[in-house]
Tab-separated table of C-alpha atoms and ligand atoms in Angstrom:
chain	number	residue	atom	x	y	z
W	1	UNK	CA	66.596	285.864	-237.903
W	2	UNK	CA	67.683	287.317	-234.529
W	3	UNK	CA	70.019	290.318	-234.982
W	4	UNK	CA	71.866	292.114	-232.204
W	5	UNK	CA	72.966	295.601	-233.411
W	6	UNK	CA	75.342	298.023	-231.886
W	7	UNK	CA	74.278	296.772	-228.394
W	8	UNK	CA	75.988	298.590	-225.447
W	9	UNK	CA	75.292	298.017	-221.761
W	10	UNK	CA	76.301	300.147	-218.758
W	11	UNK	CA	75.392	299.097	-215.155
W	12	UNK	CA	74.257	301.532	-212.524
W	13	UNK	CA	77.759	301.392	-210.974
W	14	UNK	CA	79.163	302.769	-214.224
W	15	UNK	CA	80.716	299.451	-215.494
W	16	UNK	CA	80.424	299.311	-219.351
W	17	UNK	CA	79.844	295.461	-219.664
W	18	UNK	CA	79.112	295.371	-223.393
W	19	UNK	CA	80.394	297.719	-225.999
W	20	UNK	CA	78.911	298.063	-229.453
W	21	UNK	CA	78.208	294.218	-229.840
W	22	UNK	CA	76.833	292.878	-233.219
W	23	UNK	CA	75.676	289.258	-233.668
W	24	UNK	CA	73.335	287.442	-235.998
W	25	UNK	CA	71.549	284.229	-235.396
W	26	UNK	CA	69.736	282.396	-238.127
W	27	UNK	CA	66.984	279.616	-237.657
W	28	UNK	CA	68.617	276.198	-237.222
W	29	UNK	CA	71.939	277.821	-236.302
W	30	UNK	CA	73.952	277.535	-233.051
W	31	UNK	CA	76.127	280.314	-232.062
W	32	UNK	CA	78.373	280.049	-228.971
W	33	UNK	CA	79.529	283.263	-227.207
W	34	UNK	CA	82.849	282.503	-225.503
W	35	UNK	CA	85.129	284.513	-223.380
W	36	UNK	CA	86.782	284.863	-219.991
W	37	UNK	CA	84.893	285.489	-216.759
W	38	UNK	CA	83.662	289.150	-216.675
W	39	UNK	CA	84.087	289.659	-220.474
W	40	UNK	CA	80.416	290.599	-220.669
W	41	UNK	CA	78.791	287.437	-222.165
W	42	UNK	CA	75.899	287.052	-219.666
W	43	UNK	CA	75.299	290.925	-219.805
W	44	UNK	CA	75.012	290.754	-223.493
W	45	UNK	CA	72.485	287.797	-223.345
W	46	UNK	CA	70.347	289.548	-220.470
W	47	UNK	CA	70.418	292.919	-222.339
W	48	UNK	CA	69.180	291.296	-225.549
W	49	UNK	CA	66.040	290.230	-223.611
W	50	UNK	CA	65.774	293.450	-221.514
W	51	UNK	CA	66.372	291.566	-218.358
W	52	UNK	CA	69.107	293.735	-216.793
W	53	UNK	CA	68.759	295.123	-213.274
W	54	UNK	CA	66.809	298.354	-212.873
W	55	UNK	CA	68.959	301.481	-213.665
W	56	UNK	CA	70.996	299.759	-216.235
W	57	UNK	CA	71.466	301.594	-219.488
W	58	UNK	CA	71.168	299.710	-222.804
W	59	UNK	CA	71.536	301.207	-226.380
W	60	UNK	CA	71.329	299.518	-229.754
W	61	UNK	CA	68.749	297.234	-231.092
W	62	UNK	CA	67.751	293.577	-230.975
W	63	UNK	CA	65.609	292.492	-233.994
W	64	UNK	CA	63.614	289.323	-233.702
W	65	UNK	CA	62.492	288.558	-237.203
W	66	UNK	CA	62.523	292.293	-238.117
W	67	UNK	CA	60.805	293.608	-234.971
W	68	UNK	CA	62.922	295.690	-232.616
W	69	UNK	CA	62.358	293.861	-229.325
W	70	UNK	CA	63.931	296.491	-227.141
W	71	UNK	CA	61.390	299.161	-228.294
W	72	UNK	CA	58.312	297.035	-227.526
W	73	UNK	CA	56.061	297.902	-224.538
W	74	UNK	CA	56.526	295.823	-221.334
W	75	UNK	CA	53.541	293.419	-221.892
W	76	UNK	CA	54.505	292.701	-225.595
W	77	UNK	CA	58.099	292.018	-224.323
W	78	UNK	CA	56.841	289.444	-221.895
W	79	UNK	CA	54.937	287.669	-224.668
W	80	UNK	CA	57.855	287.644	-226.925
W	81	UNK	CA	59.938	286.168	-224.086
W	82	UNK	CA	58.181	282.990	-224.070
W	83	UNK	CA	56.681	282.745	-227.503
W	84	UNK	CA	59.515	283.991	-229.704
W	85	UNK	CA	62.534	283.601	-227.571
W	86	UNK	CA	63.079	281.643	-224.323
W	87	UNK	CA	65.940	281.160	-221.765
W	88	UNK	CA	67.773	278.266	-220.257
W	89	UNK	CA	70.185	279.214	-217.485
W	90	UNK	CA	72.803	277.544	-215.382
W	91	UNK	CA	70.336	277.753	-212.480
W	92	UNK	CA	67.240	276.939	-214.394
W	93	UNK	CA	67.171	273.424	-212.830
W	94	UNK	CA	66.838	275.068	-209.367
W	95	UNK	CA	64.087	277.527	-210.267
W	96	UNK	CA	61.180	275.003	-209.990
W	97	UNK	CA	58.872	275.587	-207.101
W	98	UNK	CA	59.874	272.902	-204.557
W	99	UNK	CA	56.322	272.124	-203.336
W	100	UNK	CA	54.646	271.516	-206.713
W	101	UNK	CA	54.886	268.339	-208.771
W	102	UNK	CA	56.372	268.954	-212.308
W	103	UNK	CA	53.002	268.473	-214.041
W	104	UNK	CA	51.377	271.454	-212.161
W	105	UNK	CA	54.426	273.539	-212.938
W	106	UNK	CA	54.083	272.792	-216.710
W	107	UNK	CA	50.402	273.247	-216.614
W	108	UNK	CA	50.436	276.568	-214.837
W	109	UNK	CA	53.111	277.989	-217.345
W	110	UNK	CA	51.036	276.786	-220.327
W	111	UNK	CA	47.733	277.978	-218.881
W	112	UNK	CA	49.350	281.384	-218.258
W	113	UNK	CA	51.039	281.872	-221.659
W	114	UNK	CA	49.006	279.720	-224.073
W	115	UNK	CA	45.599	279.842	-222.453
W	116	UNK	CA	45.431	276.092	-222.646
W	117	UNK	CA	42.850	273.828	-221.051
W	118	UNK	CA	44.372	271.849	-218.082
W	119	UNK	CA	43.953	268.321	-219.868
W	120	UNK	CA	45.601	269.587	-223.068
W	121	UNK	CA	48.441	271.257	-221.161
W	122	UNK	CA	49.146	268.037	-219.145
W	123	UNK	CA	49.220	266.089	-222.408
W	124	UNK	CA	51.519	268.499	-224.002
W	125	UNK	CA	53.781	268.533	-220.909
W	126	UNK	CA	54.172	264.745	-221.258
W	127	UNK	CA	55.022	265.154	-224.966
W	128	UNK	CA	57.736	267.780	-224.016
W	129	UNK	CA	59.292	265.521	-221.418
W	130	UNK	CA	59.551	262.771	-223.967
W	131	UNK	CA	61.191	265.222	-226.447
W	132	UNK	CA	63.941	265.963	-223.774
W	133	UNK	CA	64.522	262.258	-223.151
W	134	UNK	CA	62.452	261.766	-219.880
W	135	UNK	CA	59.681	259.340	-219.438
W	136	UNK	CA	56.286	261.179	-218.950
W	137	UNK	CA	56.050	259.527	-215.495
W	138	UNK	CA	58.514	262.267	-214.328
W	139	UNK	CA	55.599	264.656	-214.378
W	140	UNK	CA	54.435	263.183	-211.075
W	141	UNK	CA	57.723	263.962	-209.379
W	142	UNK	CA	58.759	266.920	-207.236
W	143	UNK	CA	61.919	268.855	-208.077
W	144	UNK	CA	63.901	267.162	-205.181
W	145	UNK	CA	63.011	263.681	-206.513
W	146	UNK	CA	65.147	264.293	-209.686
W	147	UNK	CA	68.896	264.544	-210.429
W	148	UNK	CA	70.474	267.798	-211.633
W	149	UNK	CA	70.541	266.549	-215.212
W	150	UNK	CA	66.921	265.350	-215.081
W	151	UNK	CA	65.893	268.801	-213.708
W	152	UNK	CA	67.961	270.645	-216.418
W	153	UNK	CA	66.049	268.525	-218.934
W	154	UNK	CA	62.802	269.644	-217.413
W	155	UNK	CA	64.027	273.248	-217.651
W	156	UNK	CA	64.777	272.766	-221.276
W	157	UNK	CA	61.271	271.241	-221.867
W	158	UNK	CA	59.765	274.222	-219.949
W	159	UNK	CA	61.755	276.599	-222.316
W	160	UNK	CA	60.115	274.803	-225.173
W	161	UNK	CA	56.596	274.884	-224.001
W	162	UNK	CA	55.478	277.923	-226.060
W	163	UNK	CA	57.507	276.583	-229.050
W	164	UNK	CA	59.840	279.709	-229.371
W	165	UNK	CA	61.915	280.302	-232.446
W	166	UNK	CA	65.062	281.247	-230.539
W	167	UNK	CA	66.768	279.764	-227.388
W	168	UNK	CA	69.248	281.753	-225.363
W	169	UNK	CA	71.243	279.583	-222.981
W	170	UNK	CA	73.706	280.935	-220.376
W	171	UNK	CA	76.129	278.152	-219.249
W	172	UNK	CA	73.356	275.601	-219.478
W	173	UNK	CA	75.602	272.718	-218.334
W	174	UNK	CA	78.190	274.359	-215.999
W	175	UNK	CA	76.640	272.973	-212.893
W	176	UNK	CA	76.629	269.282	-214.012
W	177	UNK	CA	79.146	266.652	-214.140
W	178	UNK	CA	81.086	266.009	-217.387
W	179	UNK	CA	79.002	263.084	-218.534
W	180	UNK	CA	75.740	264.700	-217.946
W	181	UNK	CA	77.131	267.847	-219.533
W	182	UNK	CA	77.869	266.050	-222.696
W	183	UNK	CA	74.307	264.475	-222.588
W	184	UNK	CA	72.620	267.919	-222.199
W	185	UNK	CA	74.759	269.447	-224.984
W	186	UNK	CA	73.769	266.557	-227.343
W	187	UNK	CA	70.112	266.966	-226.412
W	188	UNK	CA	70.293	270.822	-227.000
W	189	UNK	CA	71.878	270.357	-230.412
W	190	UNK	CA	69.355	267.677	-231.358
W	191	UNK	CA	66.309	269.721	-230.342
W	192	UNK	CA	67.565	273.018	-231.852
W	193	UNK	CA	68.253	271.289	-235.208
W	194	UNK	CA	65.000	269.138	-235.203
W	195	UNK	CA	62.879	272.403	-234.432
W	196	UNK	CA	64.981	274.564	-236.761
W	197	UNK	CA	65.534	277.034	-233.831
W	198	UNK	CA	68.312	279.484	-233.454
W	199	UNK	CA	70.392	279.058	-230.271
W	200	UNK	CA	72.894	281.474	-228.754
W	201	UNK	CA	74.776	279.836	-225.997
W	202	UNK	CA	76.990	281.612	-223.595
W	203	UNK	CA	79.959	279.556	-222.302
W	204	UNK	CA	83.454	280.122	-220.854
W	205	UNK	CA	84.361	276.682	-222.087
W	206	UNK	CA	85.773	276.889	-225.680
W	207	UNK	CA	85.990	273.057	-226.023
W	208	UNK	CA	82.201	272.850	-225.267
W	209	UNK	CA	81.517	275.632	-227.676
W	210	UNK	CA	83.445	273.771	-230.383
W	211	UNK	CA	81.454	270.603	-229.708
W	212	UNK	CA	78.089	272.272	-230.425
W	213	UNK	CA	78.357	275.493	-232.237
W	214	UNK	CA	78.107	276.291	-235.982
W	215	UNK	CA	79.618	279.762	-235.289
W	216	UNK	CA	81.680	281.052	-232.374
W	217	UNK	CA	81.825	284.674	-231.281
W	218	UNK	CA	84.705	285.592	-228.966
W	219	UNK	CA	84.170	288.270	-226.331
W	220	UNK	CA	86.907	290.153	-224.701
W	221	UNK	CA	86.693	293.132	-222.276
W	222	UNK	CA	83.160	293.969	-223.183
W	223	UNK	CA	83.625	293.573	-227.012
W	224	UNK	CA	83.062	290.935	-229.463
W	225	UNK	CA	86.480	290.653	-231.121
W	226	UNK	CA	85.900	287.865	-233.590
W	227	UNK	CA	83.058	285.917	-235.045
W	228	UNK	CA	83.482	283.103	-237.569
W	229	UNK	CA	82.466	279.456	-238.486
W	230	UNK	CA	83.510	277.103	-235.753
W	231	UNK	CA	86.387	275.414	-237.883
W	232	UNK	CA	87.825	278.762	-238.836
W	233	UNK	CA	88.035	279.962	-235.178
W	234	UNK	CA	89.527	276.684	-234.072
W	235	UNK	CA	92.021	276.333	-236.880
W	236	UNK	CA	92.859	279.761	-238.035
W	237	UNK	CA	91.950	282.208	-235.134
W	238	UNK	CA	92.781	285.840	-236.169
W	239	UNK	CA	92.363	288.031	-233.019
W	240	UNK	CA	95.301	287.910	-230.541
W	241	UNK	CA	92.773	287.032	-227.819
W	242	UNK	CA	91.211	284.213	-229.854
W	243	UNK	CA	94.756	282.944	-230.619
W	244	UNK	CA	95.636	282.863	-226.849
W	245	UNK	CA	92.249	281.049	-226.070
W	246	UNK	CA	93.056	278.483	-228.623
W	247	UNK	CA	96.610	278.006	-227.530
W	248	UNK	CA	95.355	277.460	-223.868
W	249	UNK	CA	92.802	274.886	-225.236
W	250	UNK	CA	95.636	273.063	-227.093
W	251	UNK	CA	97.885	273.082	-223.934
W	252	UNK	CA	95.071	271.624	-221.998
W	253	UNK	CA	94.429	268.883	-224.597
W	254	UNK	CA	98.163	267.991	-224.529
W	255	UNK	CA	98.294	267.761	-220.857
W	256	UNK	CA	95.441	265.109	-220.772
Y	1	ATP	N1	74.456	293.614	-211.839
Y	1	ATP	C1	75.576	294.133	-212.141
Y	1	ATP	N2	75.893	295.347	-211.658
Y	1	ATP	C2	77.151	295.867	-211.876
Y	1	ATP	N3	78.098	295.281	-212.568
Y	1	ATP	C3	77.969	294.068	-213.131
Y	1	ATP	C4	76.593	293.431	-212.899
Y	1	ATP	N4	76.682	292.307	-213.449
Y	1	ATP	C5	77.854	292.126	-214.144
Y	1	ATP	N5	78.562	293.240	-213.788
Y	1	ATP	C6	79.947	293.450	-214.390
Y	1	ATP	O1	79.900	293.532	-215.863
Y	1	ATP	C7	81.083	292.899	-216.295
Y	1	ATP	C8	80.675	291.782	-217.256
Y	1	ATP	O2	80.038	290.764	-216.422
Y	1	ATP	P1	79.297	289.474	-217.102
Y	1	ATP	O3	78.693	288.648	-215.873
Y	1	ATP	O4	78.414	289.905	-218.152
Y	1	ATP	O5	80.568	288.658	-217.735
Y	1	ATP	P2	80.615	287.141	-218.088
Y	1	ATP	O6	81.446	287.120	-219.276
Y	1	ATP	O7	79.174	286.605	-218.350
Y	1	ATP	O8	81.316	286.509	-216.945
Y	1	ATP	P3	80.926	285.068	-216.180
Y	1	ATP	O9	81.319	284.021	-217.038
Y	1	ATP	O10	81.879	285.042	-215.007
Y	1	ATP	O11	79.490	285.204	-215.678
Y	1	ATP	C9	81.891	292.544	-215.144
Y	1	ATP	O12	82.846	293.560	-215.001
Y	1	ATP	C10	80.983	292.425	-213.948
Y	1	ATP	O13	81.602	292.672	-212.782
């Protein structure tokens, strides 16, 4: 279980981006955190992994299977970040080193974090690529030899390389075209369920959230204002902000 408890974040410029947020994520569960731009979604995600800019203030706790991650020393946090919980970001697909073939990038990551032998790491990289729907021949390619969708599949494979229990994803499909977006969403859902991982996905897109999540949390002006099962949020929203989000979704559907 991942449990975010009374988490608050203030940036060095004094902006309080997250106020007293509480959120639970169980193994095998997908929770979508939705809200308008600037509501604090990304801040919550980064704060829960202690990845905010220097000088930011975080209070509260983030329990990963009972251990308060935020109170761990720096090197233990680093281990947890790959092995217990990992990240997929909108820009992940552009974070590969341009001058190295994919195999080298996977091997280096696995050697660093799992102390694996080169041949074992290369074999494991091939398996990971197949798991995300790419032929293992893609290991020979350089990042510029792949499409955005293929690179994002590689980024997901990379996030899985230490077999984490939790995956945090910040707008993982936003930079992609609609068809590729749907394919990546299906892929994430399939992997998370097959591996019984918990996934917290940040998105501004309520329709996308509804297509993948078991539970939806709605964020508004730094606060989580409502959390419930997906169908309850969509069919019977309670908070005025959730009601207006659902209304605008319905209007968009009617216009198309
Ligand atoms: N590094 C930073 N320094 C200062 N303020 C920041 C920083 N990053 C974000 N903020 C502010 O914190 C608030 C929440 O921003 P955040 O990016 O978490 O929202 P969001 O819901 O993820 O929005 P978006 O979907 O546009 O990314 C905003 O007011 C934003 O201007």
